[in-house]
Amino acid sequence: RLEHLRALMADAGLDALIVPSDDPHLSEYPPTCFNRREFVSGFTGSAGTALVTATSALLWTDGRYFLQAELELSDDWTLMKAGQPNVPELGQWLCDNLSDGAVVGFDPTVHSAKSVESLAA
């Protein structure tokens, strides 16, 4: 799945794609049809955000899900243990690892305005 997603990203001109756990209503427990992050990463926890680039696949989640993510993520994925020392937030990782002018894709129907604004900072 990851290689196919990367091919689609390249076709669309995307350098990175953010895949959250959210649905358009920002529900705490989204309907199964919005399990995009789970589909892409294999991680079934209810909280987490995936980021895919041409060379990296990362999943941010909180302490409730560290063990579960370690068990469910394949070796293609890097677990980003949110809130732990030396683990950057998603926006900081993007700034540190993508070049100026990089194109980051996201579904505007499942991201809050606040989350997008925090990435732009």
PDB file of N, CA and C in Angstrom, residues 34-95:
ATOM      1  N   PHE A  34     -13.949   6.132   7.394  1.00  0.00           N
ATOM      2  CA  PHE A  34     -12.922   7.168   7.463  1.00  0.00           C
ATOM      3  C   PHE A  34     -11.626   6.666   8.086  1.00  0.00           C
ATOM      4  N   ASN A  35     -11.427   5.363   8.130  1.00  0.00           N
ATOM      5  CA  ASN A  35     -10.208   4.794   8.712  1.00  0.00           C
ATOM      6  C   ASN A  35      -9.040   4.848   7.724  1.00  0.00           C
ATOM      7  N   ARG A  36      -8.801   5.994   7.157  1.00  0.00           N
ATOM      8  CA  ARG A  36      -7.739   6.164   6.155  1.00  0.00           C
ATOM      9  C   ARG A  36      -6.364   5.933   6.750  1.00  0.00           C
ATOM     10  N   ARG A  37      -6.124   6.504   7.930  1.00  0.00           N
ATOM     11  CA  ARG A  37      -4.821   6.321   8.569  1.00  0.00           C
ATOM     12  C   ARG A  37      -4.563   4.851   8.874  1.00  0.00           C
ATOM     13  N   GLU A  38      -5.592   4.164   9.336  1.00  0.00           N
ATOM     14  CA  GLU A  38      -5.468   2.732   9.590  1.00  0.00           C
ATOM     15  C   GLU A  38      -5.185   1.978   8.290  1.00  0.00           C
ATOM     16  N   PHE A  39      -5.876   2.330   7.226  1.00  0.00           N
ATOM     17  CA  PHE A  39      -5.686   1.676   5.938  1.00  0.00           C
ATOM     18  C   PHE A  39      -4.255   1.846   5.431  1.00  0.00           C
ATOM     19  N   VAL A  40      -3.729   3.043   5.583  1.00  0.00           N
ATOM     20  CA  VAL A  40      -2.393   3.342   5.074  1.00  0.00           C
ATOM     21  C   VAL A  40      -1.303   2.718   5.942  1.00  0.00           C
ATOM     22  N   SER A  41      -1.476   2.780   7.268  1.00  0.00           N
ATOM     23  CA  SER A  41      -0.392   2.387   8.180  1.00  0.00           C
ATOM     24  C   SER A  41      -0.548   1.015   8.819  1.00  0.00           C
ATOM     25  N   GLY A  42      -1.777   0.541   8.959  1.00  0.00           N
ATOM     26  CA  GLY A  42      -2.007  -0.697   9.692  1.00  0.00           C
ATOM     27  C   GLY A  42      -2.237  -0.475  11.169  1.00  0.00           C
ATOM     28  N   PHE A  43      -2.086   0.754  11.642  1.00  0.00           N
ATOM     29  CA  PHE A  43      -2.281   1.070  13.057  1.00  0.00           C
ATOM     30  C   PHE A  43      -3.768   1.261  13.334  1.00  0.00           C
ATOM     31  N   THR A  44      -4.316   0.487  14.275  1.00  0.00           N
ATOM     32  CA  THR A  44      -5.754   0.488  14.539  1.00  0.00           C
ATOM     33  C   THR A  44      -6.167   1.332  15.744  1.00  0.00           C
ATOM     34  N   GLY A  45      -5.228   1.947  16.425  1.00  0.00           N
ATOM     35  CA  GLY A  45      -5.577   2.795  17.570  1.00  0.00           C
ATOM     36  C   GLY A  45      -6.467   3.950  17.144  1.00  0.00           C
ATOM     37  N   SER A  46      -7.204   4.518  18.098  1.00  0.00           N
ATOM     38  CA  SER A  46      -8.159   5.570  17.755  1.00  0.00           C
ATOM     39  C   SER A  46      -7.531   6.945  17.631  1.00  0.00           C
ATOM     40  N   ALA A  47      -6.263   7.106  17.987  1.00  0.00           N
ATOM     41  CA  ALA A  47      -5.611   8.409  17.905  1.00  0.00           C
ATOM     42  C   ALA A  47      -4.252   8.270  17.237  1.00  0.00           C
ATOM     43  N   GLY A  48      -4.040   9.095  16.243  1.00  0.00           N
ATOM     44  CA  GLY A  48      -2.747   9.083  15.568  1.00  0.00           C
ATOM     45  C   GLY A  48      -2.827   9.805  14.241  1.00  0.00           C
ATOM     46  N   THR A  49      -1.669  10.234  13.768  1.00  0.00           N
ATOM     47  CA  THR A  49      -1.572  10.906  12.484  1.00  0.00           C
ATOM     48  C   THR A  49      -0.396  10.327  11.727  1.00  0.00           C
ATOM     49  N   ALA A  50      -0.658   9.936  10.492  1.00  0.00           N
ATOM     50  CA  ALA A  50       0.402   9.401   9.635  1.00  0.00           C
ATOM     51  C   ALA A  50       0.916  10.496   8.720  1.00  0.00           C
ATOM     52  N   LEU A  51       2.187  10.421   8.415  1.00  0.00           N
ATOM     53  CA  LEU A  51       2.818  11.307   7.442  1.00  0.00           C
ATOM     54  C   LEU A  51       3.631  10.427   6.504  1.00  0.00           C
ATOM     55  N   VAL A  52       3.386  10.589   5.212  1.00  0.00           N
ATOM     56  CA  VAL A  52       4.104   9.803   4.212  1.00  0.00           C
ATOM     57  C   VAL A  52       4.827  10.758   3.279  1.00  0.00           C
ATOM     58  N   THR A  53       6.099  10.482   3.045  1.00  0.00           N
ATOM     59  CA  THR A  53       6.890  11.189   2.047  1.00  0.00           C
ATOM     60  C   THR A  53       7.453  10.139   1.093  1.00  0.00           C
ATOM     61  N   ALA A  54       8.249  10.568   0.140  1.00  0.00           N
ATOM     62  CA  ALA A  54       8.844   9.626  -0.809  1.00  0.00           C
ATOM     63  C   ALA A  54       9.776   8.634  -0.125  1.00  0.00           C
ATOM     64  N   THR A  55      10.347   9.029   1.011  1.00  0.00           N
ATOM     65  CA  THR A  55      11.331   8.174   1.669  1.00  0.00           C
ATOM     66  C   THR A  55      11.010   7.830   3.120  1.00  0.00           C
ATOM     67  N   SER A  56       9.976   8.442   3.681  1.00  0.00           N
ATOM     68  CA  SER A  56       9.653   8.207   5.086  1.00  0.00           C
ATOM     69  C   SER A  56       8.168   7.926   5.259  1.00  0.00           C
ATOM     70  N   ALA A  57       7.882   7.129   6.271  1.00  0.00           N
ATOM     71  CA  ALA A  57       6.505   6.893   6.701  1.00  0.00           C
ATOM     72  C   ALA A  57       6.536   6.947   8.223  1.00  0.00           C
ATOM     73  N   LEU A  58       5.824   7.921   8.774  1.00  0.00           N
ATOM     74  CA  LEU A  58       5.876   8.158  10.212  1.00  0.00           C
ATOM     75  C   LEU A  58       4.471   8.182  10.789  1.00  0.00           C
ATOM     76  N   LEU A  59       4.365   7.744  12.029  1.00  0.00           N
ATOM     77  CA  LEU A  59       3.079   7.780  12.722  1.00  0.00           C
ATOM     78  C   LEU A  59       3.277   8.415  14.087  1.00  0.00           C
ATOM     79  N   TRP A  60       2.541   9.523  14.312  1.00  0.00           N
ATOM     80  CA  TRP A  60       2.532  10.166  15.617  1.00  0.00           C
ATOM     81  C   TRP A  60       1.330   9.647  16.391  1.00  0.00           C
ATOM     82  N   THR A  61       1.567   9.226  17.619  1.00  0.00           N
ATOM     83  CA  THR A  61       0.475   8.869  18.523  1.00  0.00           C
ATOM     84  C   THR A  61       0.929   9.152  19.941  1.00  0.00           C
ATOM     85  N   ASP A  62      -0.017   9.112  20.862  1.00  0.00           N
ATOM     86  CA  ASP A  62       0.317   9.433  22.248  1.00  0.00           C
ATOM     87  C   ASP A  62       0.596   8.168  23.056  1.00  0.00           C
ATOM     88  N   GLY A  63       0.970   8.375  24.304  1.00  0.00           N
ATOM     89  CA  GLY A  63       1.423   7.297  25.171  1.00  0.00           C
ATOM     90  C   GLY A  63       0.450   6.148  25.365  1.00  0.00           C
ATOM     91  N   ARG A  64      -0.833   6.396  25.168  1.00  0.00           N
ATOM     92  CA  ARG A  64      -1.812   5.314  25.309  1.00  0.00           C
ATOM     93  C   ARG A  64      -1.597   4.225  24.259  1.00  0.00           C
ATOM     94  N   TYR A  65      -0.947   4.583  23.155  1.00  0.00           N
ATOM     95  CA  TYR A  65      -0.878   3.674  22.011  1.00  0.00           C
ATOM     96  C   TYR A  65       0.539   3.293  21.600  1.00  0.00           C
ATOM     97  N   PHE A  66       1.551   3.636  22.369  1.00  0.00           N
ATOM     98  CA  PHE A  66       2.921   3.323  21.970  1.00  0.00           C
ATOM     99  C   PHE A  66       3.122   1.817  21.743  1.00  0.00           C
ATOM    100  N   LEU A  67       2.719   1.006  22.695  1.00  0.00           N
ATOM    101  CA  LEU A  67       2.918  -0.441  22.569  1.00  0.00           C
ATOM    102  C   LEU A  67       2.115  -0.997  21.398  1.00  0.00           C
ATOM    103  N   GLN A  68       0.864  -0.599  21.280  1.00  0.00           N
ATOM    104  CA  GLN A  68       0.023  -1.074  20.184  1.00  0.00           C
ATOM    105  C   GLN A  68       0.628  -0.698  18.838  1.00  0.00           C
ATOM    106  N   ALA A  69       1.101   0.525  18.706  1.00  0.00           N
ATOM    107  CA  ALA A  69       1.695   0.964  17.442  1.00  0.00           C
ATOM    108  C   ALA A  69       2.957   0.175  17.134  1.00  0.00           C
ATOM    109  N   GLU A  70       3.769  -0.082  18.134  1.00  0.00           N
ATOM    110  CA  GLU A  70       4.989  -0.874  17.922  1.00  0.00           C
ATOM    111  C   GLU A  70       4.654  -2.260  17.382  1.00  0.00           C
ATOM    112  N   LEU A  71       3.554  -2.818  17.847  1.00  0.00           N
ATOM    113  CA  LEU A  71       3.145  -4.151  17.405  1.00  0.00           C
ATOM    114  C   LEU A  71       2.507  -4.146  16.011  1.00  0.00           C
ATOM    115  N   GLU A  72       1.784  -3.078  15.676  1.00  0.00           N
ATOM    116  CA  GLU A  72       1.011  -3.056  14.440  1.00  0.00           C
ATOM    117  C   GLU A  72       1.734  -2.447  13.245  1.00  0.00           C
ATOM    118  N   LEU A  73       2.679  -1.565  13.475  1.00  0.00           N
ATOM    119  CA  LEU A  73       3.365  -0.920  12.354  1.00  0.00           C
ATOM    120  C   LEU A  73       4.416  -1.851  11.759  1.00  0.00           C
ATOM    121  N   SER A  74       4.498  -1.851  10.450  1.00  0.00           N
ATOM    122  CA  SER A  74       5.540  -2.646   9.786  1.00  0.00           C
ATOM    123  C   SER A  74       6.879  -1.923   9.908  1.00  0.00           C
ATOM    124  N   ASP A  75       7.926  -2.592   9.464  1.00  0.00           N
ATOM    125  CA  ASP A  75       9.261  -2.010   9.514  1.00  0.00           C
ATOM    126  C   ASP A  75       9.402  -0.798   8.593  1.00  0.00           C
ATOM    127  N   ASP A  76       8.438  -0.593   7.709  1.00  0.00           N
ATOM    128  CA  ASP A  76       8.464   0.579   6.815  1.00  0.00           C
ATOM    129  C   ASP A  76       8.119   1.863   7.557  1.00  0.00           C
ATOM    130  N   TRP A  77       7.588   1.745   8.761  1.00  0.00           N
ATOM    131  CA  TRP A  77       7.074   2.888   9.511  1.00  0.00           C
ATOM    132  C   TRP A  77       7.971   3.232  10.691  1.00  0.00           C
ATOM    133  N   THR A  78       8.008   4.520  11.020  1.00  0.00           N
ATOM    134  CA  THR A  78       8.699   5.015  12.205  1.00  0.00           C
ATOM    135  C   THR A  78       7.641   5.534  13.168  1.00  0.00           C
ATOM    136  N   LEU A  79       7.672   5.034  14.385  1.00  0.00           N
ATOM    137  CA  LEU A  79       6.749   5.499  15.414  1.00  0.00           C
ATOM    138  C   LEU A  79       7.306   6.766  16.041  1.00  0.00           C
ATOM    139  N   MET A  80       6.516   7.820  16.002  1.00  0.00           N
ATOM    140  CA  MET A  80       6.877   9.090  16.609  1.00  0.00           C
ATOM    141  C   MET A  80       6.092   9.194  17.917  1.00  0.00           C
ATOM    142  N   LYS A  81       6.771   9.002  19.019  1.00  0.00           N
ATOM    143  CA  LYS A  81       6.126   8.968  20.325  1.00  0.00           C
ATOM    144  C   LYS A  81       5.871  10.394  20.808  1.00  0.00           C
ATOM    145  N   ALA A  82       4.680  10.883  20.479  1.00  0.00           N
ATOM    146  CA  ALA A  82       4.315  12.269  20.782  1.00  0.00           C
ATOM    147  C   ALA A  82       4.486  12.580  22.257  1.00  0.00           C
ATOM    148  N   GLY A  83       5.053  13.751  22.523  1.00  0.00           N
ATOM    149  CA  GLY A  83       5.234  14.199  23.895  1.00  0.00           C
ATOM    150  C   GLY A  83       6.506  13.706  24.558  1.00  0.00           C
ATOM    151  N   GLN A  84       7.258  12.864  23.882  1.00  0.00           N
ATOM    152  CA  GLN A  84       8.496  12.345  24.462  1.00  0.00           C
ATOM    153  C   GLN A  84       9.663  13.265  24.092  1.00  0.00           C
ATOM    154  N   PRO A  85      10.722  13.260  24.912  1.00  0.00           N
ATOM    155  CA  PRO A  85      11.882  14.106  24.610  1.00  0.00           C
ATOM    156  C   PRO A  85      12.451  13.787  23.224  1.00  0.00           C
ATOM    157  N   ASN A  86      12.880  14.821  22.542  1.00  0.00           N
ATOM    158  CA  ASN A  86      13.535  14.718  21.234  1.00  0.00           C
ATOM    159  C   ASN A  86      12.642  14.164  20.128  1.00  0.00           C
ATOM    160  N   VAL A  87      11.331  14.197  20.334  1.00  0.00           N
ATOM    161  CA  VAL A  87      10.393  13.791  19.286  1.00  0.00           C
ATOM    162  C   VAL A  87       9.692  15.055  18.796  1.00  0.00           C
ATOM    163  N   PRO A  88       9.991  15.474  17.572  1.00  0.00           N
ATOM    164  CA  PRO A  88       9.373  16.702  17.082  1.00  0.00           C
ATOM    165  C   PRO A  88       7.889  16.515  16.802  1.00  0.00           C
ATOM    166  N   GLU A  89       7.149  17.603  16.902  1.00  0.00           N
ATOM    167  CA  GLU A  89       5.760  17.572  16.465  1.00  0.00           C
ATOM    168  C   GLU A  89       5.754  17.507  14.945  1.00  0.00           C
ATOM    169  N   LEU A  90       4.630  17.133  14.396  1.00  0.00           N
ATOM    170  CA  LEU A  90       4.506  16.960  12.950  1.00  0.00           C
ATOM    171  C   LEU A  90       4.963  18.191  12.175  1.00  0.00           C
ATOM    172  N   GLY A  91       4.487  19.365  12.552  1.00  0.00           N
ATOM    173  CA  GLY A  91       4.864  20.589  11.851  1.00  0.00           C
ATOM    174  C   GLY A  91       6.356  20.844  11.891  1.00  0.00           C
ATOM    175  N   GLN A  92       6.966  20.599  13.031  1.00  0.00           N
ATOM    176  CA  GLN A  92       8.411  20.788  13.149  1.00  0.00           C
ATOM    177  C   GLN A  92       9.156  19.787  12.283  1.00  0.00           C
ATOM    178  N   TRP A  93       8.677  18.539  12.242  1.00  0.00           N
ATOM    179  CA  TRP A  93       9.320  17.530  11.400  1.00  0.00           C
ATOM    180  C   TRP A  93       9.268  17.971   9.936  1.00  0.00           C
ATOM    181  N   LEU A  94       8.121  18.485   9.518  1.00  0.00           N
ATOM    182  CA  LEU A  94       7.993  18.957   8.135  1.00  0.00           C
ATOM    183  C   LEU A  94       9.005  20.063   7.851  1.00  0.00           C
ATOM    184  N   CYS A  95       9.111  21.033   8.755  1.00  0.00           N
ATOM    185  CA  CYS A  95      10.062  22.140   8.573  1.00  0.00           C
ATOM    186  C   CYS A  95      11.504  21.648   8.522  1.00  0.00           C
TER     187      CYS A  95
END
